[in-house]
Structure formats: C-alpha cells, structure tokens
XYZ file of C-alpha atoms in Angstrom:
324
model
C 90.571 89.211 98.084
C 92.763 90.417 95.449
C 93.370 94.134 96.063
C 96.888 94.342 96.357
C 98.619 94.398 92.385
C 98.516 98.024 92.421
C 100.726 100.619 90.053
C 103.898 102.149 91.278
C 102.371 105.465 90.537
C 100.308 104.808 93.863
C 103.849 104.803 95.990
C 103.654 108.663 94.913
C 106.877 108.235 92.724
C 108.808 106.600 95.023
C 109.678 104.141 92.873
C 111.530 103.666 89.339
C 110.552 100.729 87.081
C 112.064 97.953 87.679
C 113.319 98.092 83.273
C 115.982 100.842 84.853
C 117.223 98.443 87.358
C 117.833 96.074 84.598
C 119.761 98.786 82.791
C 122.106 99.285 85.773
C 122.636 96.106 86.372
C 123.957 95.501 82.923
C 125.413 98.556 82.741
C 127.610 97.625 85.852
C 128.141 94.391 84.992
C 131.453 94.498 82.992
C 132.825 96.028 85.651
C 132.238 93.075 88.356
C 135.916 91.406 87.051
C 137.314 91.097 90.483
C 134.034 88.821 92.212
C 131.513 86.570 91.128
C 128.708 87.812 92.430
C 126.495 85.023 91.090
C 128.125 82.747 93.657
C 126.823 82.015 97.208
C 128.266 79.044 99.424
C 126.633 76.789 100.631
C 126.900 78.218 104.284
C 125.553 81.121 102.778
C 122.578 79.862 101.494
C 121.857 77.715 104.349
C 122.360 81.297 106.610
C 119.475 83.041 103.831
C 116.898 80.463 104.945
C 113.791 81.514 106.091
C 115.051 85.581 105.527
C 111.823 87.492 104.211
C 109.779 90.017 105.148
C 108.813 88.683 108.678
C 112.487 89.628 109.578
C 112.144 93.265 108.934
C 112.572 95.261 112.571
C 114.450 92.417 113.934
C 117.766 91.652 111.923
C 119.313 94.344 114.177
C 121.324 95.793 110.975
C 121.787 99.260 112.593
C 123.404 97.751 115.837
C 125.527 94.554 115.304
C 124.519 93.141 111.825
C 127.623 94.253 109.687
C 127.848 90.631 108.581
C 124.540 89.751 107.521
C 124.170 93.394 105.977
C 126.981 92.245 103.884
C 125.642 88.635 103.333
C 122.041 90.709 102.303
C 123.844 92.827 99.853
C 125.719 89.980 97.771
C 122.329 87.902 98.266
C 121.257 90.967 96.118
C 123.801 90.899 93.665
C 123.160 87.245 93.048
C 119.911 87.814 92.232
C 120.065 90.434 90.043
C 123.425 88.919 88.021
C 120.832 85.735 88.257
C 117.894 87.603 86.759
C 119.923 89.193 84.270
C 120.776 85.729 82.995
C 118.157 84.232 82.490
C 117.672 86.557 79.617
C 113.340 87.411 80.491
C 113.061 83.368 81.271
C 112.772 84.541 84.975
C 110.943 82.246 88.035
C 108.994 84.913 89.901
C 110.519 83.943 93.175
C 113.661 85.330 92.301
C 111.873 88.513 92.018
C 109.898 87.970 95.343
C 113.260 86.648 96.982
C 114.837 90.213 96.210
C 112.523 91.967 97.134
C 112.743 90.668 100.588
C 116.584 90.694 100.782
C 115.880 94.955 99.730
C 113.404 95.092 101.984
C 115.242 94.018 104.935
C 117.996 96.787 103.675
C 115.697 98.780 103.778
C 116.339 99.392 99.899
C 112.401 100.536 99.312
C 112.270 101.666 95.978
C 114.168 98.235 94.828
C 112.162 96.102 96.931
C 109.062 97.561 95.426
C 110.631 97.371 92.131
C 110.854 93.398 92.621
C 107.458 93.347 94.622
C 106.027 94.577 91.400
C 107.770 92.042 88.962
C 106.642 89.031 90.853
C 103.025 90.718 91.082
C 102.746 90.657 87.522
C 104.498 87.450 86.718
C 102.343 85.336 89.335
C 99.151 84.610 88.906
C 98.270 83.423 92.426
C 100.493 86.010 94.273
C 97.956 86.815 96.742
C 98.524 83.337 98.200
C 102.471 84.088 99.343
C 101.775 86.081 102.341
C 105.348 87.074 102.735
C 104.673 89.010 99.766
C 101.790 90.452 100.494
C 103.344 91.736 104.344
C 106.385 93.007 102.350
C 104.700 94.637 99.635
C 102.123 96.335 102.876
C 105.175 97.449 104.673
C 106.939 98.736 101.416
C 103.419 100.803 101.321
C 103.589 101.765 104.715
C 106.673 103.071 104.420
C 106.144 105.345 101.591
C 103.120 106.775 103.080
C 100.299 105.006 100.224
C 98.084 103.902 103.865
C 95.441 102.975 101.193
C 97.497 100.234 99.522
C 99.099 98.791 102.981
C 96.046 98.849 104.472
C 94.936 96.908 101.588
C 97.205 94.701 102.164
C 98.152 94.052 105.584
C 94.234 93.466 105.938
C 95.040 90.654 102.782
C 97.533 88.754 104.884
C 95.361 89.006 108.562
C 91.869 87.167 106.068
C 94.565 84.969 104.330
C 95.891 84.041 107.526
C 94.472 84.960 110.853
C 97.753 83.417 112.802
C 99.734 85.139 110.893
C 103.542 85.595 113.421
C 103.681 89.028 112.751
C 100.106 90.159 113.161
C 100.711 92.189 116.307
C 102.792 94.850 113.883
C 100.384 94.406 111.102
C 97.824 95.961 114.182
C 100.300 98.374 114.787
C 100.313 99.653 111.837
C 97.047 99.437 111.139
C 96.303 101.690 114.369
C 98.718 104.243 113.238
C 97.059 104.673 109.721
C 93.761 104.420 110.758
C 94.362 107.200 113.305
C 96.075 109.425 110.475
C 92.940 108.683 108.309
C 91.096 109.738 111.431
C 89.384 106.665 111.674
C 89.503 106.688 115.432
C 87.438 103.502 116.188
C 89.505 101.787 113.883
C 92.788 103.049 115.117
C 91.912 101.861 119.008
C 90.659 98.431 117.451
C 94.206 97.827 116.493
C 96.526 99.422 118.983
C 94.346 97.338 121.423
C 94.724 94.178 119.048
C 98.525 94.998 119.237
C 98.769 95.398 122.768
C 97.445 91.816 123.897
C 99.305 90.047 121.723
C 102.350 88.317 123.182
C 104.361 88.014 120.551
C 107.755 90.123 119.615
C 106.926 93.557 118.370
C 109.129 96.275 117.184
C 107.179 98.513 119.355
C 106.697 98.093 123.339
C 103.932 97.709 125.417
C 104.560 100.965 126.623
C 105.362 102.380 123.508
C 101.794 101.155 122.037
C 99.933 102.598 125.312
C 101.413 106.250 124.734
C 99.807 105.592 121.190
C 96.670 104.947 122.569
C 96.967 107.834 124.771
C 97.758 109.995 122.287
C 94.823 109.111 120.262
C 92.483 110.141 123.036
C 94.166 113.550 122.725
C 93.703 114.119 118.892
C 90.050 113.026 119.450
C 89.746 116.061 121.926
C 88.922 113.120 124.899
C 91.647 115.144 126.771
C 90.474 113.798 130.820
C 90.737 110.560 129.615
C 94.380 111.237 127.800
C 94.937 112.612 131.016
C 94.181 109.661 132.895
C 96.328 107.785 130.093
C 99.651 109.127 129.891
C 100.165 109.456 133.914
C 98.566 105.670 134.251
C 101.333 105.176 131.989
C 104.214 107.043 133.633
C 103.581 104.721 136.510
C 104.640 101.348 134.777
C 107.941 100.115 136.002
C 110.899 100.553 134.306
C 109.661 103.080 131.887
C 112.183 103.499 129.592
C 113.698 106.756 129.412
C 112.789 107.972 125.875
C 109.209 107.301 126.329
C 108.561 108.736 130.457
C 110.236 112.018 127.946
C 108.052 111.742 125.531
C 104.721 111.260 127.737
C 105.775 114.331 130.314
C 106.546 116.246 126.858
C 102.795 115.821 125.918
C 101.286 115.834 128.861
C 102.955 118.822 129.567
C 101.971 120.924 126.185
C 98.966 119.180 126.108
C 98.005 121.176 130.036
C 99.310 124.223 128.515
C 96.864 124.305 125.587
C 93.571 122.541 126.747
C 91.376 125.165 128.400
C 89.117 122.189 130.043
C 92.357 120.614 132.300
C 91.340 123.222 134.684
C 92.068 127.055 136.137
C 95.425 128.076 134.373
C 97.413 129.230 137.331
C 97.445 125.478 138.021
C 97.744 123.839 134.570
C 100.482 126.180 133.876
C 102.246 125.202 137.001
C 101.500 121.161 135.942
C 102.292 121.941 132.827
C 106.130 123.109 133.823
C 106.572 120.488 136.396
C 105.775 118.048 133.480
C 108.357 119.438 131.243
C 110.974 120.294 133.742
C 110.253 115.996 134.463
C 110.779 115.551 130.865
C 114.121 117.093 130.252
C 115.173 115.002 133.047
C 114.804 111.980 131.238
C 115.747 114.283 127.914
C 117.823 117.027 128.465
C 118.249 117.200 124.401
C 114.802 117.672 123.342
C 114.641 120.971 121.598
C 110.927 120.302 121.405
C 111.040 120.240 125.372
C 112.727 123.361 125.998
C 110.595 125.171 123.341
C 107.527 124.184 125.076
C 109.005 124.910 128.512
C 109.790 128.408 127.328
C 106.310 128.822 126.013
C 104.392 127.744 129.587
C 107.179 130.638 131.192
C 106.136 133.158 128.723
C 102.342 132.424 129.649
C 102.956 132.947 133.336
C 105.189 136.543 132.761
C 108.701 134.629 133.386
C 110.545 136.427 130.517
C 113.696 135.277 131.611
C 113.144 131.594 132.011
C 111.206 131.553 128.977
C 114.507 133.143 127.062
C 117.024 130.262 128.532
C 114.588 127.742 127.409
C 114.179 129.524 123.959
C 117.498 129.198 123.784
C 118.573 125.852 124.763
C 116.130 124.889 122.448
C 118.155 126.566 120.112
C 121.312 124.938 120.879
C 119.964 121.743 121.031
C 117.807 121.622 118.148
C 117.272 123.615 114.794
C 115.603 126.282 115.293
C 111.706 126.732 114.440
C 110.471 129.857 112.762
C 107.855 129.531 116.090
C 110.847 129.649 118.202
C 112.295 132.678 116.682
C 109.229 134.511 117.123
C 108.871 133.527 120.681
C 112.227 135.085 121.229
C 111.235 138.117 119.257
C-alpha cells in the first residue's frame, strides 16, 4: 500500500518547498556567531529519544513544557545547520527526524516540508510508520482528509497494534463524518471509544461525537437519547455537560419531530439556561438562548441574551439581525 508520497500542492498551499527553507537557513546562518547550534549534549540527545510523531497531543507544550519546547527548537536548528552541511549528501532520517521535532511544535508547513524530503529520498518510506502517522496528522491538520485518510489507514494495515491507533480512529471518525460517510464515521468513533489506551480526546468527549453524528444524520430521538445518556456520566467535565446542553438545547429548538413546541421550547431554555451554568462565556449559548425567547414572545429576555452574547463573544451578523 503505497498511497501516501503525495505533492504539497494537495496540502492546498499550505506548504513552501522545502528549497526555501534551505535558503533561510543559509541565509541566517552567518548570523548564528553567538551559539553553535549544531551542538547537542549528550543529556540532550539521550532526552530526544524516542520523540516522534506518537508524542504529538501529549508533550504538554502549551501547559508546562517551556523546557522541552526549547530543547525541540535547538533539536531543529541542529538539524537544519546539519542538513545544510552535508552539502545534498543528506541521510533521509535527518529529514524524517525534523519533521517530527516540527511536528511536535506544531511547525506544519516545516514538518511537511521535511515529511516530503524524506518521501522522496527513501525508497521504502512506507515501512517507517512514524512517518507515515506524522505525515497523516500533518494532513489532518491542514484539512487534505483524502491524503490522511490515506495514510492513517497505511499505518493501521502496516501495523494493526499500532500505540496510537485509538486517535488514528478518532480521526478517522471525524473525517469520515465531514465526508458524510456516516457508517464509516461511527465505525471509528466506536473503534476509538473501546480502546484503553491514552487519547487526546475523552471518553466523554468521543460519545458527544457520536451523538452529534446521529444529529447531522437527521436520527434526532436517538441523538436525543445520546447527549442526555451522556449528561448522566459522572464527573462530566464542565466544558463538555456545556457543550451537550448547548446542542441539545438548539437542537429542541429547531427539530419539529422532538415534539409540540410549547414544550420543546420550554426544554429547549432549560437546556441552555443548564449550559451557561457550566459556561457562562459562551456567546454561542446566549445567542441561542435569545433565539428560543424570541420564539416564545419574550422580547425582553431574548434582548439580554442578544446582548450578553454580544459582550461575550463577537458579534454574528445573525445576532445583529435578531436584535434588529
């Protein structure tokens, strides 16, 4: 299965080739008097081992990780003064290596950059699965659900163990849903939500997906039955008991079938009210809340909501014209 060496140009121009990198590199090079950035220790390198793609979502950089951001980006440095060097005579690891220190930056357009260089200087890439997850995520990230499909499929026939397989299904589930490929989509969120292992997603989080894809498939009772199955799991965190009140919410206030609108307006509210309780700075929340007043002929609730959906968020041009 070799479907993965694909041109930037599928990454919708997200990318730059990686002959401009080269450029900046040299063209920044004389100026690197005050550092070697060629030079790692040997604590350094012994920290680096093992770091590829199968970190990404779990390094923690946005929280705590000043110190291996920084140990990342001269990893990257090294590589690149490295590649530089070696003057075209280049082992295609050091490409795939950098690629996986940008990734886990979450440097995309580099990392795909390198992903690409390695592609096309080894023969067998489609045997490194670290690759081939990195190269699905870079994908996945920019959007090209054909390519990281491709790919993240690659890696689950190359190796059906694979450690991170549970958010290869997650992804898959999302893309496959946004390709309307419903059967698919449930295949994988299902997939995702047995497995045991770590996830950047939770359990929880991965059930409102499911949920959710009832919904866009118009299987609203059994959405229904979904989300508030799902609002009963203990210790819901916060963010998502919002989130699931927020659709379940809108999704009473705009499906004819939930029943007689009296009561699915007055669900509805008590849903969103619930919401902004866990939320009170969802602008999306109040919106909606002042939309469900408006229906029912409470002009002046529906204005306060308008408007705290105002404050708290930028306002929509739908919001606007609700308050007009």
């Amino acid at each position: 299965m070799k479907s993965c060496g694909v041109s930037l140009v599928t990454a919708a121009g997200a990318s730059t080739a990686f002959g401009d990198e080269e450029k900046k590199m040299a063209a920044g090079k004389a100026s690197e008097t005050e550092e070697d950035f060629t030079s790692l220790t040997a604590e350094e390198r012994d920290s680096l081992t093992g770091f590829d793609s199968r970190l990404f979502g779990f390094l923690g950089l946005h929280e705590d990780g000043a110190r291996t951001r920084a140990l990342l980006s001269k990893s990257v440095r090294c590589y690149e003064s490295l590649i530089l060097k070696a003057e075209g005579k280049v082992d295609p690891e050091l490409f795939c290596q950098l690629g996986h220190f940008n990734l886990l930056l979450e440097d995309y357009q580099k990392a795909l950059s390198a992903y690409q260089r390695y592609y096309s200087l080894q023969s067998d890439y489609w045997k490194n699965i670290a690759f081939l997850y990195g190269l699905g995520l870079v994908y996945f990230h920019y959007n090209a659900f054909q390519w990281a499909i491709k790919a993240f499929l690659e890696v689950l026939y190359l190796d059906p163990g694979f450690s991170r397989a549970k958010e290869i299904h997650l992804r898959l589930g999302l893309m496959f849903k946004m390709n309307t490929d419903y059967e698919s989509s449930l295949k994988h969120f299902q997939l995702a939500l047995i497995d045991s292992n770590s996830c950047t997603l939770s359990k929880a989080e991965i059930k409102f997906h499911i949920a959710h894809l009832y919904e866009v498939q118009r299987k609203y009772h059994t959405a229904k039955e979904a989300y508030e199955q799902l609002l009963q799991t203990e210790n819901l965190p916060a963010q998502v008991k919002a989130t699931v009140l927020q659709q379940l919410g809108w999704m009473h206030h705009t499906v004819e079938q939930l029943g007689e609108k009296t009561t699915k307006e007055n669900y509805a509210i008590q849903c969103l009210l619930k919401s902004l309780e866990a939320d009170p700075n969802s602008g999306q929340s109040w919106y909606f809340l002042g939309r469900c007043y408006s229906s029912i002929g409470k002009v002046q609730d529906a204005f306060i909501s308008y408007r705290h959906s105002i404050d708290k968020s930028e306002a929509s041009a739908d919001t606007w014209c609700s308050i007009g």
